[in-house]
PDB file of C-alpha atoms in Angstrom:
ATOM      1  CA  UNK A  16       0.064   0.040   0.048  1.00  0.00           C
ATOM      2  CA  UNK A  17       2.721   2.185   0.890  1.00  0.00           C
ATOM      3  CA  UNK A  18       4.673   1.922  -2.725  1.00  0.00           C
ATOM      4  CA  UNK A  19       1.190   2.232  -4.250  1.00  0.00           C
ATOM      5  CA  UNK A  20       0.861   5.474  -2.552  1.00  0.00           C
ATOM      6  CA  UNK A  21       4.228   6.791  -3.618  1.00  0.00           C
ATOM      7  CA  UNK A  22       3.538   5.666  -7.108  1.00  0.00           C
ATOM      8  CA  UNK A  23       0.361   7.709  -7.102  1.00  0.00           C
ATOM      9  CA  UNK A  24       1.880  10.731  -5.779  1.00  0.00           C
ATOM     10  CA  UNK A  25       4.832  10.653  -8.218  1.00  0.00           C
ATOM     11  CA  UNK A  26       2.432  10.634 -11.040  1.00  0.00           C
ATOM     12  CA  UNK A  27       0.471  13.425  -9.837  1.00  0.00           C
ATOM     13  CA  UNK A  28       3.802  15.442  -9.563  1.00  0.00           C
ATOM     14  CA  UNK A  29       4.615  14.581 -13.182  1.00  0.00           C
ATOM     15  CA  UNK A  30       1.131  14.718 -14.594  1.00  0.00           C
ATOM     16  CA  UNK A  31       0.287  18.023 -12.743  1.00  0.00           C
ATOM     17  CA  UNK A  32       3.310  19.727 -14.444  1.00  0.00           C
ATOM     18  CA  UNK A  33       3.225  18.328 -17.854  1.00  0.00           C
ATOM     19  CA  UNK A  34      -0.334  17.775 -18.957  1.00  0.00           C
ATOM     20  CA  UNK A  35      -3.807  19.485 -18.326  1.00  0.00           C
ATOM     21  CA  UNK A  36      -6.684  17.064 -16.790  1.00  0.00           C
ATOM     22  CA  UNK A  37      -9.197  16.076 -19.317  1.00  0.00           C
ATOM     23  CA  UNK A  38     -12.596  17.384 -19.455  1.00  0.00           C
ATOM     24  CA  UNK A  39     -14.941  15.306 -17.047  1.00  0.00           C
ATOM     25  CA  UNK A  40     -18.159  13.959 -18.661  1.00  0.00           C
ATOM     26  CA  UNK A  41     -21.091  15.918 -17.953  1.00  0.00           C
ATOM     27  CA  UNK A  42     -22.923  13.135 -16.439  1.00  0.00           C
ATOM     28  CA  UNK A  43     -20.252  12.575 -13.620  1.00  0.00           C
ATOM     29  CA  UNK A  44     -20.792  15.235 -10.666  1.00  0.00           C
ATOM     30  CA  UNK A  45     -17.784  17.055 -10.402  1.00  0.00           C
ATOM     31  CA  UNK A  46     -17.912  18.138  -6.642  1.00  0.00           C
ATOM     32  CA  UNK A  47     -19.212  16.857  -3.516  1.00  0.00           C
ATOM     33  CA  UNK A  48     -19.661  18.305  -0.015  1.00  0.00           C
ATOM     34  CA  UNK A  49     -17.115  17.269   2.446  1.00  0.00           C
ATOM     35  CA  UNK A  50     -17.259  17.092   6.437  1.00  0.00           C
ATOM     36  CA  UNK A  51     -16.883  20.828   6.996  1.00  0.00           C
ATOM     37  CA  UNK A  52     -19.441  21.931   4.419  1.00  0.00           C
ATOM     38  CA  UNK A  53     -17.113  22.947   1.760  1.00  0.00           C
ATOM     39  CA  UNK A  54     -16.823  21.566  -1.645  1.00  0.00           C
ATOM     40  CA  UNK A  55     -14.507  18.807  -2.459  1.00  0.00           C
ATOM     41  CA  UNK A  56     -13.937  16.455  -5.665  1.00  0.00           C
ATOM     42  CA  UNK A  57     -16.523  13.806  -5.831  1.00  0.00           C
ATOM     43  CA  UNK A  58     -15.528  10.149  -5.734  1.00  0.00           C
ATOM     44  CA  UNK A  59     -16.330   9.490  -9.309  1.00  0.00           C
ATOM     45  CA  UNK A  60     -14.248  12.167 -10.317  1.00  0.00           C
ATOM     46  CA  UNK A  61     -11.401  11.130  -8.166  1.00  0.00           C
ATOM     47  CA  UNK A  62     -11.610   7.723 -10.007  1.00  0.00           C
ATOM     48  CA  UNK A  63     -11.490   9.282 -13.219  1.00  0.00           C
ATOM     49  CA  UNK A  64      -8.327  11.059 -12.364  1.00  0.00           C
ATOM     50  CA  UNK A  65      -6.548   8.679 -10.705  1.00  0.00           C
ATOM     51  CA  UNK A  66      -7.126   6.312 -13.754  1.00  0.00           C
ATOM     52  CA  UNK A  67      -6.039   9.199 -16.091  1.00  0.00           C
ATOM     53  CA  UNK A  68      -2.949   9.468 -13.917  1.00  0.00           C
ATOM     54  CA  UNK A  69      -2.171   5.792 -14.308  1.00  0.00           C
ATOM     55  CA  UNK A  70      -2.360   5.813 -18.173  1.00  0.00           C
ATOM     56  CA  UNK A  71       0.434   8.350 -17.720  1.00  0.00           C
ATOM     57  CA  UNK A  72       2.663   6.330 -15.433  1.00  0.00           C
ATOM     58  CA  UNK A  73       4.726   4.109 -17.852  1.00  0.00           C
ATOM     59  CA  UNK A  74       5.798   7.262 -19.873  1.00  0.00           C
ATOM     60  CA  UNK A  75       6.528   9.018 -16.405  1.00  0.00           C
ATOM     61  CA  UNK A  76       8.746   5.874 -15.375  1.00  0.00           C
ATOM     62  CA  UNK A  77      10.395   5.593 -18.660  1.00  0.00           C
ATOM     63  CA  UNK A  78      11.142   9.420 -19.058  1.00  0.00           C
ATOM     64  CA  UNK A  79      12.257  10.588 -15.530  1.00  0.00           C
ATOM     65  CA  UNK A  80      14.293   7.771 -14.357  1.00  0.00           C
ATOM     66  CA  UNK A  81      17.595   6.171 -15.180  1.00  0.00           C
ATOM     67  CA  UNK A  82      15.486   3.411 -17.204  1.00  0.00           C
ATOM     68  CA  UNK A  83      15.844   5.813 -20.427  1.00  0.00           C
ATOM     69  CA  UNK A  84      20.030   5.747 -20.163  1.00  0.00           C
ATOM     70  CA  UNK A  85      20.001   2.049 -19.420  1.00  0.00           C
ATOM     71  CA  UNK A  86      17.731   0.842 -21.949  1.00  0.00           C
ATOM     72  CA  UNK A  87      19.344   2.874 -24.729  1.00  0.00           C
ATOM     73  CA  UNK A  88      22.713   1.586 -23.875  1.00  0.00           C
ATOM     74  CA  UNK A  89      21.684  -2.071 -23.845  1.00  0.00           C
ATOM     75  CA  UNK A  90      20.028  -1.594 -27.123  1.00  0.00           C
ATOM     76  CA  UNK A  91      23.520  -0.208 -28.639  1.00  0.00           C
ATOM     77  CA  UNK A  92      24.977  -3.344 -26.627  1.00  0.00           C
ATOM     78  CA  UNK A  93      23.038  -5.884 -28.344  1.00  0.00           C
ATOM     79  CA  UNK A  94      23.189  -4.145 -31.916  1.00  0.00           C
ATOM     80  CA  UNK A  95      27.282  -4.329 -31.098  1.00  0.00           C
ATOM     81  CA  UNK A  96      27.257  -7.675 -30.153  1.00  0.00           C
ATOM     82  CA  UNK A  97      25.249  -8.522 -33.566  1.00  0.00           C
ATOM     83  CA  UNK A  98      22.857 -11.123 -31.693  1.00  0.00           C
ATOM     84  CA  UNK A  99      19.717  -9.698 -33.049  1.00  0.00           C
ATOM     85  CA  UNK A 100      16.941 -10.422 -30.596  1.00  0.00           C
ATOM     86  CA  UNK A 101      19.127 -11.745 -27.737  1.00  0.00           C
ATOM     87  CA  UNK A 102      18.578 -10.617 -25.295  1.00  0.00           C
ATOM     88  CA  UNK A 103      14.813 -10.069 -26.064  1.00  0.00           C
ATOM     89  CA  UNK A 104      13.275  -6.741 -25.701  1.00  0.00           C
ATOM     90  CA  UNK A 105      11.303  -8.237 -22.316  1.00  0.00           C
ATOM     91  CA  UNK A 106      14.461  -9.003 -20.726  1.00  0.00           C
ATOM     92  CA  UNK A 107      16.145  -5.704 -21.408  1.00  0.00           C
ATOM     93  CA  UNK A 108      13.264  -3.835 -20.720  1.00  0.00           C
ATOM     94  CA  UNK A 109      12.805  -5.580 -17.045  1.00  0.00           C
ATOM     95  CA  UNK A 110      16.627  -5.502 -16.085  1.00  0.00           C
ATOM     96  CA  UNK A 111      16.343  -1.820 -17.030  1.00  0.00           C
ATOM     97  CA  UNK A 112      13.310  -1.274 -15.064  1.00  0.00           C
ATOM     98  CA  UNK A 113      14.648  -3.110 -11.923  1.00  0.00           C
ATOM     99  CA  UNK A 114      18.026  -1.177 -12.199  1.00  0.00           C
ATOM    100  CA  UNK A 115      16.068   2.123 -12.479  1.00  0.00           C
ATOM    101  CA  UNK A 116      14.136   1.042  -9.297  1.00  0.00           C
ATOM    102  CA  UNK A 117      17.235   0.262  -7.416  1.00  0.00           C
ATOM    103  CA  UNK A 118      18.596   3.819  -8.256  1.00  0.00           C
ATOM    104  CA  UNK A 119      15.401   5.679  -7.789  1.00  0.00           C
ATOM    105  CA  UNK A 120      14.650   4.139  -4.476  1.00  0.00           C
ATOM    106  CA  UNK A 121      16.046   7.070  -2.273  1.00  0.00           C
ATOM    107  CA  UNK A 122      14.305   9.645  -4.423  1.00  0.00           C
ATOM    108  CA  UNK A 123      11.082   7.732  -4.016  1.00  0.00           C
ATOM    109  CA  UNK A 124      11.272   7.639  -0.315  1.00  0.00           C
ATOM    110  CA  UNK A 125      12.064  11.177   0.064  1.00  0.00           C
ATOM    111  CA  UNK A 126       9.166  12.014  -1.868  1.00  0.00           C
ATOM    112  CA  UNK A 127       7.112   9.766   0.241  1.00  0.00           C
ATOM    113  CA  UNK A 128       8.333  11.315   3.476  1.00  0.00           C
ATOM    114  CA  UNK A 129       8.089  14.756   2.116  1.00  0.00           C
ATOM    115  CA  UNK A 130       4.911  14.869   0.073  1.00  0.00           C
ATOM    116  CA  UNK A 131       2.564  11.914   0.823  1.00  0.00           C
ATOM    117  CA  UNK A 132       2.993  11.457   4.679  1.00  0.00           C
ATOM    118  CA  UNK A 133       2.250  14.933   5.490  1.00  0.00           C
ATOM    119  CA  UNK A 134      -0.863  14.957   3.128  1.00  0.00           C
ATOM    120  CA  UNK A 135      -1.890  11.629   4.499  1.00  0.00           C
ATOM    121  CA  UNK A 136      -1.908  12.840   8.357  1.00  0.00           C
ATOM    122  CA  UNK A 137      -3.432  16.317   7.353  1.00  0.00           C
ATOM    123  CA  UNK A 138      -0.614  18.357   8.136  1.00  0.00           C
ATOM    124  CA  UNK A 139      -0.533  19.633   4.551  1.00  0.00           C
ATOM    125  CA  UNK A 140      -2.961  20.344   1.506  1.00  0.00           C
ATOM    126  CA  UNK A 141      -2.498  18.417  -1.771  1.00  0.00           C
ATOM    127  CA  UNK A 142      -1.057  21.606  -3.057  1.00  0.00           C
ATOM    128  CA  UNK A 143       1.307  21.865  -0.458  1.00  0.00           C
ATOM    129  CA  UNK A 144       2.161  18.052  -0.606  1.00  0.00           C
ATOM    130  CA  UNK A 145       2.671  18.423  -4.664  1.00  0.00           C
ATOM    131  CA  UNK A 146       5.249  21.345  -4.021  1.00  0.00           C
ATOM    132  CA  UNK A 147       6.977  19.515  -1.358  1.00  0.00           C
ATOM    133  CA  UNK A 148       7.007  16.074  -2.921  1.00  0.00           C
ATOM    134  CA  UNK A 149       8.432  17.506  -6.231  1.00  0.00           C
ATOM    135  CA  UNK A 150      11.486  18.946  -4.634  1.00  0.00           C
ATOM    136  CA  UNK A 151      13.636  15.444  -4.343  1.00  0.00           C
ATOM    137  CA  UNK A 152      12.479  14.746  -7.980  1.00  0.00           C
ATOM    138  CA  UNK A 153      13.783  18.388  -9.203  1.00  0.00           C
ATOM    139  CA  UNK A 154      17.106  17.719  -7.390  1.00  0.00           C
ATOM    140  CA  UNK A 155      17.634  14.324  -9.189  1.00  0.00           C
ATOM    141  CA  UNK A 156      16.624  15.767 -12.427  1.00  0.00           C
ATOM    142  CA  UNK A 157      18.844  18.912 -11.889  1.00  0.00           C
ATOM    143  CA  UNK A 158      21.703  16.603 -10.820  1.00  0.00           C
ATOM    144  CA  UNK A 159      21.840  14.643 -14.479  1.00  0.00           C
ATOM    145  CA  UNK A 160      20.639  17.610 -16.632  1.00  0.00           C
ATOM    146  CA  UNK A 161      22.889  19.522 -18.893  1.00  0.00           C
ATOM    147  CA  UNK A 162      22.860  23.405 -18.706  1.00  0.00           C
ATOM    148  CA  UNK A 163      22.691  23.664 -22.286  1.00  0.00           C
ATOM    149  CA  UNK A 164      19.647  21.354 -22.438  1.00  0.00           C
ATOM    150  CA  UNK A 165      17.903  23.543 -19.566  1.00  0.00           C
ATOM    151  CA  UNK A 166      18.599  26.474 -21.324  1.00  0.00           C
ATOM    152  CA  UNK A 167      16.877  25.204 -24.614  1.00  0.00           C
ATOM    153  CA  UNK A 168      14.154  24.000 -22.863  1.00  0.00           C
ATOM    154  CA  UNK A 169      13.638  27.551 -20.850  1.00  0.00           C
ATOM    155  CA  UNK A 170      13.638  29.230 -24.498  1.00  0.00           C
ATOM    156  CA  UNK A 171      11.098  26.886 -25.760  1.00  0.00           C
ATOM    157  CA  UNK A 172       8.920  27.526 -22.962  1.00  0.00           C
ATOM    158  CA  UNK A 173       9.474  31.202 -23.402  1.00  0.00           C
ATOM    159  CA  UNK A 174      10.106  31.451 -19.556  1.00  0.00           C
ATOM    160  CA  UNK A 175      12.275  33.987 -18.056  1.00  0.00           C
ATOM    161  CA  UNK A 176      15.776  32.949 -17.022  1.00  0.00           C
ATOM    162  CA  UNK A 177      15.693  31.454 -13.577  1.00  0.00           C
ATOM    163  CA  UNK A 178      17.797  33.078 -10.722  1.00  0.00           C
ATOM    164  CA  UNK A 179      18.516  30.005  -9.082  1.00  0.00           C
ATOM    165  CA  UNK A 180      18.436  26.146 -10.277  1.00  0.00           C
ATOM    166  CA  UNK A 181      15.346  25.927  -7.444  1.00  0.00           C
ATOM    167  CA  UNK A 182      13.117  28.236  -9.551  1.00  0.00           C
ATOM    168  CA  UNK A 183      13.107  25.638 -12.304  1.00  0.00           C
ATOM    169  CA  UNK A 184       9.884  23.877 -12.909  1.00  0.00           C
ATOM    170  CA  UNK A 185       9.178  20.337 -13.930  1.00  0.00           C
ATOM    171  CA  UNK A 186       7.706  21.223 -17.217  1.00  0.00           C
ATOM    172  CA  UNK A 187      11.481  22.563 -18.001  1.00  0.00           C
ATOM    173  CA  UNK A 188      13.368  19.878 -16.197  1.00  0.00           C
ATOM    174  CA  UNK A 189      11.853  17.029 -17.481  1.00  0.00           C
ATOM    175  CA  UNK A 190      12.286  17.494 -21.380  1.00  0.00           C
ATOM    176  CA  UNK A 191      15.942  18.756 -20.234  1.00  0.00           C
ATOM    177  CA  UNK A 192      16.760  15.496 -18.370  1.00  0.00           C
ATOM    178  CA  UNK A 193      15.348  13.506 -21.253  1.00  0.00           C
ATOM    179  CA  UNK A 194      17.686  15.197 -23.657  1.00  0.00           C
ATOM    180  CA  UNK A 195      20.786  14.919 -21.506  1.00  0.00           C
ATOM    181  CA  UNK A 196      20.102  11.285 -20.846  1.00  0.00           C
ATOM    182  CA  UNK A 197      19.629  10.384 -24.614  1.00  0.00           C
ATOM    183  CA  UNK A 198      22.928  12.175 -25.103  1.00  0.00           C
ATOM    184  CA  UNK A 199      24.830  10.136 -22.548  1.00  0.00           C
ATOM    185  CA  UNK A 200      23.185   6.892 -23.686  1.00  0.00           C
ATOM    186  CA  UNK A 201      24.285   7.527 -27.119  1.00  0.00           C
ATOM    187  CA  UNK A 202      27.714   8.803 -25.873  1.00  0.00           C
ATOM    188  CA  UNK A 203      28.094   5.429 -23.929  1.00  0.00           C
ATOM    189  CA  UNK A 204      26.803   3.232 -26.920  1.00  0.00           C
ATOM    190  CA  UNK A 205      29.348   4.464 -29.327  1.00  0.00           C
ATOM    191  CA  UNK A 206      32.201   3.694 -26.647  1.00  0.00           C
ATOM    192  CA  UNK A 207      30.608   0.001 -26.491  1.00  0.00           C
ATOM    193  CA  UNK A 208      30.725  -0.094 -30.369  1.00  0.00           C
ATOM    194  CA  UNK A 209      34.399   0.315 -30.729  1.00  0.00           C
ATOM    195  CA  UNK A 210      36.041  -2.863 -29.723  1.00  0.00           C
ATOM    196  CA  UNK A 211      33.278  -4.799 -31.430  1.00  0.00           C
ATOM    197  CA  UNK A 212      33.911  -2.693 -34.621  1.00  0.00           C
ATOM    198  CA  UNK A 213      37.483  -3.375 -34.687  1.00  0.00           C
ATOM    199  CA  UNK A 214      37.076  -7.162 -34.546  1.00  0.00           C
ATOM    200  CA  UNK A 215      34.537  -6.860 -37.295  1.00  0.00           C
ATOM    201  CA  UNK A 216      37.042  -5.010 -39.539  1.00  0.00           C
ATOM    202  CA  UNK A 217      39.548  -7.561 -38.563  1.00  0.00           C
ATOM    203  CA  UNK A 218      37.628 -10.434 -39.563  1.00  0.00           C
ATOM    204  CA  UNK A 219      36.400  -8.783 -42.499  1.00  0.00           C
ATOM    205  CA  UNK A 220      39.948  -7.847 -43.624  1.00  0.00           C
ATOM    206  CA  UNK A 221      41.110 -11.478 -43.201  1.00  0.00           C
ATOM    207  CA  UNK A 222      38.055 -12.868 -45.240  1.00  0.00           C
ATOM    208  CA  UNK A 223      38.511 -10.839 -48.037  1.00  0.00           C
ATOM    209  CA  UNK A 224      42.323 -11.452 -48.225  1.00  0.00           C
ATOM    210  CA  UNK A 225      41.987 -15.077 -48.216  1.00  0.00           C
ATOM    211  CA  UNK A 226      39.163 -15.000 -50.659  1.00  0.00           C
ATOM    212  CA  UNK A 227      36.505 -16.402 -48.479  1.00  0.00           C
ATOM    213  CA  UNK A 228      33.330 -14.966 -49.513  1.00  0.00           C
ATOM    214  CA  UNK A 229      30.691 -17.778 -48.836  1.00  0.00           C
ATOM    215  CA  UNK A 230      29.722 -16.468 -45.459  1.00  0.00           C
ATOM    216  CA  UNK A 231      29.212 -12.820 -44.502  1.00  0.00           C
ATOM    217  CA  UNK A 232      31.943 -11.494 -42.147  1.00  0.00           C
ATOM    218  CA  UNK A 233      29.169 -10.623 -39.648  1.00  0.00           C
ATOM    219  CA  UNK A 234      28.503 -14.197 -39.283  1.00  0.00           C
ATOM    220  CA  UNK A 235      32.109 -15.295 -38.599  1.00  0.00           C
ATOM    221  CA  UNK A 236      32.793 -12.382 -36.162  1.00  0.00           C
ATOM    222  CA  UNK A 237      29.841 -12.803 -34.215  1.00  0.00           C
ATOM    223  CA  UNK A 238      31.256 -15.752 -32.134  1.00  0.00           C
ATOM    224  CA  UNK A 239      34.376 -13.940 -31.526  1.00  0.00           C
ATOM    225  CA  UNK A 240      32.516 -10.990 -30.229  1.00  0.00           C
ATOM    226  CA  UNK A 241      30.241 -12.858 -27.888  1.00  0.00           C
ATOM    227  CA  UNK A 242      33.351 -14.923 -26.664  1.00  0.00           C
ATOM    228  CA  UNK A 243      35.510 -11.609 -26.002  1.00  0.00           C
ATOM    229  CA  UNK A 244      32.186 -10.363 -24.062  1.00  0.00           C
ATOM    230  CA  UNK A 245      32.030 -13.386 -21.899  1.00  0.00           C
ATOM    231  CA  UNK A 246      35.721 -13.431 -21.189  1.00  0.00           C
ATOM    232  CA  UNK A 247      35.712  -9.958 -19.812  1.00  0.00           C
ATOM    233  CA  UNK A 248      32.561 -10.438 -17.742  1.00  0.00           C
ATOM    234  CA  UNK A 249      30.749  -7.858 -19.917  1.00  0.00           C
ATOM    235  CA  UNK A 250      27.535  -7.551 -18.333  1.00  0.00           C
ATOM    236  CA  UNK A 251      29.090  -7.021 -14.758  1.00  0.00           C
ATOM    237  CA  UNK A 252      31.290  -4.247 -16.599  1.00  0.00           C
ATOM    238  CA  UNK A 253      28.313  -2.649 -18.364  1.00  0.00           C
ATOM    239  CA  UNK A 254      25.833  -2.856 -15.580  1.00  0.00           C
ATOM    240  CA  UNK A 255      28.360  -1.895 -13.090  1.00  0.00           C
ATOM    241  CA  UNK A 256      29.535   1.069 -15.063  1.00  0.00           C
ATOM    242  CA  UNK A 257      26.051   2.276 -15.727  1.00  0.00           C
ATOM    243  CA  UNK A 258      25.173   2.084 -11.812  1.00  0.00           C
ATOM    244  CA  UNK A 259      28.401   4.423 -10.956  1.00  0.00           C
ATOM    245  CA  UNK A 260      27.251   6.766 -13.700  1.00  0.00           C
ATOM    246  CA  UNK A 261      24.313   7.722 -11.550  1.00  0.00           C
ATOM    247  CA  UNK A 262      26.443   8.197  -8.230  1.00  0.00           C
TER     248      UNK A 262
END
């Protein structure tokens, strides 16, 4: 239940910053009376909003977590090895998801303690909980966002230049973080390609020089690339380096 609460708050933070809520059905009551005689969102409306936010959850998890960098690097690694569909997309996505959860655990715990718990205990309103709960996420996004990408997103949003990094909103930080992670993922992928590219070049030169054109060089070099990757304990090196890059 605790994890579901944190997940809901995280989705609410991202959705509230980036998307506008859909127009309610005219047949659904928008407001209802609360215990103090004021107006509050009715139960059907709360369910509609919750279901809408849940549809945005996969995009939020993929975009504002280390999942993005990890899955890009794993895709480049598979292409460099030339193993086509091995490991499968499901395996790569599962590995990237659990590694991202491992890295994001402290951030999610901070969001829960600073945003959800005070709202649940009645110490804060939803608006205050949203502001406080978004601070740990902003800190994480700022840590891995390049200044150039932030400037680009600020210019696109046509917002005044912030005086301090804390003045940046999620609608600027999220796309800036995505751009930075894509750049970093492609840089790591290019470095991973180099040793396997050398093997391909050597094998292609040897096969052409001896006149063996019956088999494509890629098929001949594939076992050598896999053997090299296994001998150097490639999975441990790649995953370990990826995890250290988020420290």
